[in-house]
mmCIF file of N, CA and C in Angstrom:
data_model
loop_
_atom_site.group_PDB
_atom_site.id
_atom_site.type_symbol
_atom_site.label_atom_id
_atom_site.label_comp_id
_atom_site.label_asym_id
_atom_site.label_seq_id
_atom_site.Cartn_x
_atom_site.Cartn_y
_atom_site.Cartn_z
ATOM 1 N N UNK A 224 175.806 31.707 84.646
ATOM 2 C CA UNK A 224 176.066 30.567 85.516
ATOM 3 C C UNK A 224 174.890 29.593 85.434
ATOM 4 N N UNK A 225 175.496 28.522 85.253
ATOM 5 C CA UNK A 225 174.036 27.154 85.049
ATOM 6 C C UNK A 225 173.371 27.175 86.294
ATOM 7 N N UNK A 226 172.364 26.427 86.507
ATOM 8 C CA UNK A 226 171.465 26.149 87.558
ATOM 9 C C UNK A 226 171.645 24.577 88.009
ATOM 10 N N UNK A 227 172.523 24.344 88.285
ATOM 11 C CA UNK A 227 172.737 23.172 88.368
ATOM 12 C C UNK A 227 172.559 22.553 90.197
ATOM 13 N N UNK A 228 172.032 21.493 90.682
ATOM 14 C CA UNK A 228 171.956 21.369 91.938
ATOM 15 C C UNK A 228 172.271 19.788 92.140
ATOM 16 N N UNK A 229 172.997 19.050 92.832
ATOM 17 C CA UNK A 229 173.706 17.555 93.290
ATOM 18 C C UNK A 229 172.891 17.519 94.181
ATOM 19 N N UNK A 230 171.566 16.472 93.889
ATOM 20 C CA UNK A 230 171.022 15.348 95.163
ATOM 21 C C UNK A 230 171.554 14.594 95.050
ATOM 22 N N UNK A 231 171.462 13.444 95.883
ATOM 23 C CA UNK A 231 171.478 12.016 95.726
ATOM 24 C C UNK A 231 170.670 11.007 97.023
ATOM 25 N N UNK A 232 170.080 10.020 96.094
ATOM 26 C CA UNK A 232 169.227 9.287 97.455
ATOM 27 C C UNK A 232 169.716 8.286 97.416
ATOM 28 N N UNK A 233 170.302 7.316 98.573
ATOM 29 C CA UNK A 233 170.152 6.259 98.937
ATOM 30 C C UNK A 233 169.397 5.530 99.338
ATOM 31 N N UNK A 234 168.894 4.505 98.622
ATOM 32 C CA UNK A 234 168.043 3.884 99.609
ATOM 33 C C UNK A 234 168.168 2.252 99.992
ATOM 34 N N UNK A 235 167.286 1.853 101.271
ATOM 35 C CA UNK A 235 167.487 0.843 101.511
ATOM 36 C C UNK A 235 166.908 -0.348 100.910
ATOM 37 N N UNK A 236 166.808 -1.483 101.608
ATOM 38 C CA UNK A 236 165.550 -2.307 101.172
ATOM 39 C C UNK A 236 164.315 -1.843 100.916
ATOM 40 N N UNK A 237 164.076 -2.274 99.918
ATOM 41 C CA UNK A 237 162.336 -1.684 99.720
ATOM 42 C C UNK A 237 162.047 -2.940 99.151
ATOM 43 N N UNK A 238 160.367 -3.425 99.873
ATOM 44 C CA UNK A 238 159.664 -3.992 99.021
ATOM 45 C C UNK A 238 159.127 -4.033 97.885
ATOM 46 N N UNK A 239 159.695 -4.324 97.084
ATOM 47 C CA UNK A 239 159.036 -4.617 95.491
ATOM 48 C C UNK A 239 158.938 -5.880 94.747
ATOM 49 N N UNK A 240 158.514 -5.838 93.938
ATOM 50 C CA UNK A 240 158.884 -7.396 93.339
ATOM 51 C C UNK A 240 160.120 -8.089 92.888
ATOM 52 N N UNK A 241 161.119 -7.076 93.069
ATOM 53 C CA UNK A 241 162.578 -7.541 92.816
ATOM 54 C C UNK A 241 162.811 -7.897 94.384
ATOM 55 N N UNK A 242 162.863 -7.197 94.795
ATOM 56 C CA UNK A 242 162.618 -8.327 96.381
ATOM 57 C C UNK A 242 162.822 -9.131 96.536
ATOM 58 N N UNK A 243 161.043 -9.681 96.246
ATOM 59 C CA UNK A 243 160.422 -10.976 96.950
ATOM 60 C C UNK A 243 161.068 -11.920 95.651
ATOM 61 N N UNK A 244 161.576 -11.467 94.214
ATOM 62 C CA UNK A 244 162.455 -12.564 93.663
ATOM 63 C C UNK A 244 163.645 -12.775 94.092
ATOM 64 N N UNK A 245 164.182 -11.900 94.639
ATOM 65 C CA UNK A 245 165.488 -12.598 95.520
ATOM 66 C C UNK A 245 165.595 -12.978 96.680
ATOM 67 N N UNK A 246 164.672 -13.202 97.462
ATOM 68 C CA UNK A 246 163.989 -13.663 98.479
ATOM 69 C C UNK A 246 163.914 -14.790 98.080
ATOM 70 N N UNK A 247 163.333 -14.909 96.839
ATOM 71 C CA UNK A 247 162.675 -16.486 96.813
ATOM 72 C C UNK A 247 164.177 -17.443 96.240
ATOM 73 N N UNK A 248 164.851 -16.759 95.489
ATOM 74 C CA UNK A 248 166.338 -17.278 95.038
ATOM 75 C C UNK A 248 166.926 -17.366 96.486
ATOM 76 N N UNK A 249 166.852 -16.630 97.437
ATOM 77 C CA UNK A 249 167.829 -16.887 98.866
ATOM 78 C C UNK A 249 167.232 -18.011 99.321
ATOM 79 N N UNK A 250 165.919 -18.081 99.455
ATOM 80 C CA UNK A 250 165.394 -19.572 99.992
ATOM 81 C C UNK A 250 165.731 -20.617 98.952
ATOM 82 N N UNK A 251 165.581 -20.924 98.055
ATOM 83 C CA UNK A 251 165.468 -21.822 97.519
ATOM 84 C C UNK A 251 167.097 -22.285 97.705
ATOM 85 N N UNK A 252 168.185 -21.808 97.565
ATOM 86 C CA UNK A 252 170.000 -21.866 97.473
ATOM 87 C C UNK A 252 170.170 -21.810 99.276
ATOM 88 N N UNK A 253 169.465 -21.742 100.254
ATOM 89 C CA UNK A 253 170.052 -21.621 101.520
ATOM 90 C C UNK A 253 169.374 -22.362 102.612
ATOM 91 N N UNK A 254 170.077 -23.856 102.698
ATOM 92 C CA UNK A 254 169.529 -25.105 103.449
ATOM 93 C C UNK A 254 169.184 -25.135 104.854
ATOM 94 N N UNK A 255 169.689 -23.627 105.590
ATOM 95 C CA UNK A 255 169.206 -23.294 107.040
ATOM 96 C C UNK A 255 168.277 -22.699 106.961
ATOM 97 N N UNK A 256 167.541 -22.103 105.772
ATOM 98 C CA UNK A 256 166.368 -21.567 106.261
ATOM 99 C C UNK A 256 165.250 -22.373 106.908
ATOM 100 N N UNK A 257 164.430 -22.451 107.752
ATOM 101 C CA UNK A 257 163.104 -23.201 108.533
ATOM 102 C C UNK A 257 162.078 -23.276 107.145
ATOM 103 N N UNK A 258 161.832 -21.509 106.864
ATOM 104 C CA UNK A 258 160.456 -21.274 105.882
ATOM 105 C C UNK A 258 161.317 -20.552 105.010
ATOM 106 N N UNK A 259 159.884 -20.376 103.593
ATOM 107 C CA UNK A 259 160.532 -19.357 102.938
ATOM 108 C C UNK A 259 159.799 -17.720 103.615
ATOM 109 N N UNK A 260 160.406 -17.234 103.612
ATOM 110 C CA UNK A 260 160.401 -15.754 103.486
ATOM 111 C C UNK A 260 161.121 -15.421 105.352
ATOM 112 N N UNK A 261 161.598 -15.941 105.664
ATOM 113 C CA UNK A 261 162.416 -16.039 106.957
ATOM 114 C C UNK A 261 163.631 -14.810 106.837
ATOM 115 N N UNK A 262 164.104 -14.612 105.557
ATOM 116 C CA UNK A 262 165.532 -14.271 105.351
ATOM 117 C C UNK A 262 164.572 -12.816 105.290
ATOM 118 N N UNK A 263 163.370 -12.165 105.077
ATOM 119 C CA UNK A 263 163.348 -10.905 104.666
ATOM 120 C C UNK A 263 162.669 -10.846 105.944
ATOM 121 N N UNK A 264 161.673 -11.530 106.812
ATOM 122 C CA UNK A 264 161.642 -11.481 107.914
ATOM 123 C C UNK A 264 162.680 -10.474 108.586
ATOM 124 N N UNK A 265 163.553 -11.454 109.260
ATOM 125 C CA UNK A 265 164.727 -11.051 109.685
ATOM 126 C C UNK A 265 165.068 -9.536 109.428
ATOM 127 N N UNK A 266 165.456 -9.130 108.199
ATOM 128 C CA UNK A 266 165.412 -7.405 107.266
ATOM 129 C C UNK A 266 164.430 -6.774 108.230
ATOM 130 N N UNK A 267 163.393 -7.323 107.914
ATOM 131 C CA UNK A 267 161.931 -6.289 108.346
ATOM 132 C C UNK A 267 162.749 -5.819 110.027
ATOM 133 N N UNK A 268 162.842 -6.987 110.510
ATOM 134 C CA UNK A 268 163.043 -6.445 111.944
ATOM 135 C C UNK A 268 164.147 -5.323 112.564
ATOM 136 N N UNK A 269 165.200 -5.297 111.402
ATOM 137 C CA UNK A 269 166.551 -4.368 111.285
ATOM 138 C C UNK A 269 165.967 -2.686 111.371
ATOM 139 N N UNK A 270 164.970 -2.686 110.684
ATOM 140 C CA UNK A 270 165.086 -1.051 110.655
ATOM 141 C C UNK A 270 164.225 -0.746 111.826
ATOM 142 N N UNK A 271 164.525 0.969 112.234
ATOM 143 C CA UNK A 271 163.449 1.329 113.023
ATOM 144 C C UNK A 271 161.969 1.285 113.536
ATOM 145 N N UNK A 272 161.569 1.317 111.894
ATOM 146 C CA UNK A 272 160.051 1.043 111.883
ATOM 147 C C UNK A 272 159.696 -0.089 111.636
ATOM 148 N N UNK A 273 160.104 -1.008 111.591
ATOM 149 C CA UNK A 273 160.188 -2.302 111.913
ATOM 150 C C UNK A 273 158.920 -3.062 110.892
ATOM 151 N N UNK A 274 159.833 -2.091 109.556
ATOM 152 C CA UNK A 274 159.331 -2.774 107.735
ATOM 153 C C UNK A 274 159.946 -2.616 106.863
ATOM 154 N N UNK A 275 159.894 -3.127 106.062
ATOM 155 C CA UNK A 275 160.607 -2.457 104.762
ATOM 156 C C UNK A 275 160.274 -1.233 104.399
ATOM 157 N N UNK A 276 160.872 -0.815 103.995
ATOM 158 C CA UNK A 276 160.785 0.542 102.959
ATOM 159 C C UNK A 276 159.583 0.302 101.507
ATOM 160 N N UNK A 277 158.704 1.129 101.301
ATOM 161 C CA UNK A 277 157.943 1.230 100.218
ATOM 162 C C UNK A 277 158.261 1.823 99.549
ATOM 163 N N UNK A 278 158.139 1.570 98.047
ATOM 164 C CA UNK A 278 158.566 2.757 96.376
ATOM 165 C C UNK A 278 158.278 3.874 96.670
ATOM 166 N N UNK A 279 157.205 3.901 97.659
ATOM 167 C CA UNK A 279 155.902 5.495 97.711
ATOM 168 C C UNK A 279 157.240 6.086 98.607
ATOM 169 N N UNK A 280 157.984 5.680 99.993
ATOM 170 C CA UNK A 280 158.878 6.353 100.374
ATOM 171 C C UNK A 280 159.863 6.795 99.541
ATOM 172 N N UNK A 281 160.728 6.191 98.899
ATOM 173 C CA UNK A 281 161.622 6.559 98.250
ATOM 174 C C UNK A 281 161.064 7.771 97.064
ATOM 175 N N UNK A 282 159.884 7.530 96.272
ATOM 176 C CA UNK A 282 158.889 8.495 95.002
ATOM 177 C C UNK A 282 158.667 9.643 95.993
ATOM 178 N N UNK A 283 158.557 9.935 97.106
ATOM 179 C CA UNK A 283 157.739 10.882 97.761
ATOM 180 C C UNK A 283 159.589 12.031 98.607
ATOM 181 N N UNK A 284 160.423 11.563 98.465
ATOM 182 C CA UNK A 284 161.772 11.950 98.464
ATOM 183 C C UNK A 284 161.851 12.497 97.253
ATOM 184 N N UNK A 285 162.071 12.046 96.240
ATOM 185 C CA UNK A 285 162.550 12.296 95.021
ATOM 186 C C UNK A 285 161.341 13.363 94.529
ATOM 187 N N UNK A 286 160.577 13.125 94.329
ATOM 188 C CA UNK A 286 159.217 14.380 93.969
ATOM 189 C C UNK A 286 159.527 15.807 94.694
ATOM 190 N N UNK A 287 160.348 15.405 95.900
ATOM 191 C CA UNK A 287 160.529 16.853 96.850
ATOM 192 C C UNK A 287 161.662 16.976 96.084
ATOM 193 N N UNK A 288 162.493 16.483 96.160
ATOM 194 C CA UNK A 288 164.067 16.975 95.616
ATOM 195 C C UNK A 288 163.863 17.750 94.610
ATOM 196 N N UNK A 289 163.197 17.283 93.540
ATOM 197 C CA UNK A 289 162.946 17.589 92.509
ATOM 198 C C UNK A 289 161.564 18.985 92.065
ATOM 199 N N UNK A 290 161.081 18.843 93.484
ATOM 200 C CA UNK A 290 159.955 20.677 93.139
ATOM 201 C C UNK A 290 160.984 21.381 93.443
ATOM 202 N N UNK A 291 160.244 22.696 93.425
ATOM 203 C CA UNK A 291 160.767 24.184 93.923
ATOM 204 C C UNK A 291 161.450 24.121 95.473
ATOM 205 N N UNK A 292 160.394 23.294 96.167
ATOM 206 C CA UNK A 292 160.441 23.516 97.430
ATOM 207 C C UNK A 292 161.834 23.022 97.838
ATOM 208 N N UNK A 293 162.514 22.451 97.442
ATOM 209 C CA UNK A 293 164.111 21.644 97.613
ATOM 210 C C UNK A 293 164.804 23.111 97.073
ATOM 211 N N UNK A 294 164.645 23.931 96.175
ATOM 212 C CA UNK A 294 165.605 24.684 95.390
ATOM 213 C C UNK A 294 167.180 24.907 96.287
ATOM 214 N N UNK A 295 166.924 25.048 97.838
ATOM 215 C CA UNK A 295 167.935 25.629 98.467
ATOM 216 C C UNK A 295 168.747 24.302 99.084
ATOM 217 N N UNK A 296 168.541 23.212 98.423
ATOM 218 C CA UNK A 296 169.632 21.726 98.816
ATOM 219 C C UNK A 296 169.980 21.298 97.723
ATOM 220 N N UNK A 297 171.295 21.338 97.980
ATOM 221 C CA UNK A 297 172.481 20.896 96.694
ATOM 222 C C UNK A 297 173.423 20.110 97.574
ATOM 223 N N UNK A 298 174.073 19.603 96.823
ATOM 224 C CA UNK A 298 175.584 18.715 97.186
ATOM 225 C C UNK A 298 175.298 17.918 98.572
ATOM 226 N N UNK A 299 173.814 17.086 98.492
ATOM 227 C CA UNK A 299 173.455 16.789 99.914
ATOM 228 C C UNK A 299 173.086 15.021 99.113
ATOM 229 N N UNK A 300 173.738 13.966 100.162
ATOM 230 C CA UNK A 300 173.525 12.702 100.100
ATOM 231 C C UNK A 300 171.969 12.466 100.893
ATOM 232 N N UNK A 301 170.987 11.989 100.767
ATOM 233 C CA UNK A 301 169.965 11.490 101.393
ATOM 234 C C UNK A 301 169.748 9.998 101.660
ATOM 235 N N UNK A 302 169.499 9.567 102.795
ATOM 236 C CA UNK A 302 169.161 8.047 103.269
ATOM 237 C C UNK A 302 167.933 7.465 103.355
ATOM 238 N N UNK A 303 167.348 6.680 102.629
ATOM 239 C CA UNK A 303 166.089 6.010 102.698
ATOM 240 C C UNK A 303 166.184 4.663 102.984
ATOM 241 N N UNK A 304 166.320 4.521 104.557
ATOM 242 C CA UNK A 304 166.158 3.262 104.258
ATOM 243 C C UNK A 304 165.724 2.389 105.793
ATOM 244 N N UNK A 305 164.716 3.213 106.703
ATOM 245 C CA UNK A 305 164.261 2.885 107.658
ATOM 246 C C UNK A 305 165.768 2.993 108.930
ATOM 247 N N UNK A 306 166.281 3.358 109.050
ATOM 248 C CA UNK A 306 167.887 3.235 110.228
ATOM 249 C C UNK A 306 168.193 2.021 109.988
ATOM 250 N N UNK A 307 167.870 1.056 109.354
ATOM 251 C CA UNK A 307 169.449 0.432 108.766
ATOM 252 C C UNK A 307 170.242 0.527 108.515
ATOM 253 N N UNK A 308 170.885 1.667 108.334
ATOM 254 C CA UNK A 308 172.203 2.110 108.177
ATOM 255 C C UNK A 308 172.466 4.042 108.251
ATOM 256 N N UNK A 309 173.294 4.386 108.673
ATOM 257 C CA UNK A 309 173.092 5.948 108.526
ATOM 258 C C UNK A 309 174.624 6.246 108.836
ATOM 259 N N UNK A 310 175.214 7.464 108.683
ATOM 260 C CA UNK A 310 176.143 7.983 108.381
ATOM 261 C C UNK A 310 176.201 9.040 109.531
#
């Protein structure tokens, strides 16, 4: 029998530089904004912790999934993405 195990992560907004380039494409195409960076503003304030999500959150999920220490979680969806959204 294979060793086979189903994670999967979702995640939310995270700050990266793909981001702040579509950030800057939402400002530049959307004539109600006041400033630029207003539209990710807004985001920041949506989740619990009241920021975006960092790569290091989402890398520091996946590093666990992926040791020993996960061995006993399979067929399990995971959410990264500050309570912006949850199931």
């Amino acid at each position: 029998m294979a060793d086979i195990r189903s994670k999967t992560v979702y995640i939310g907004i995270t700050e990266t530089d793909m981001m702040q380039s579509i950030n800057e494409i939402m400002t530049k195409y959307r004539e109600k904004q006041k400033e630029k960076g207003e539209k990710v503003d807004e985001v920041k304030n949506m989740p619990a912790f009241d920021r975006l999500g960092q790569p290091e959150d989402i890398a520091n999920l996946v590093s666990f999934l992926a040791s020993k220490d996960s061995d006993y979680i399979t067929g399990q969806s995971i959410m990264v993405n500050g309570v912006a959204a949850f199931s």
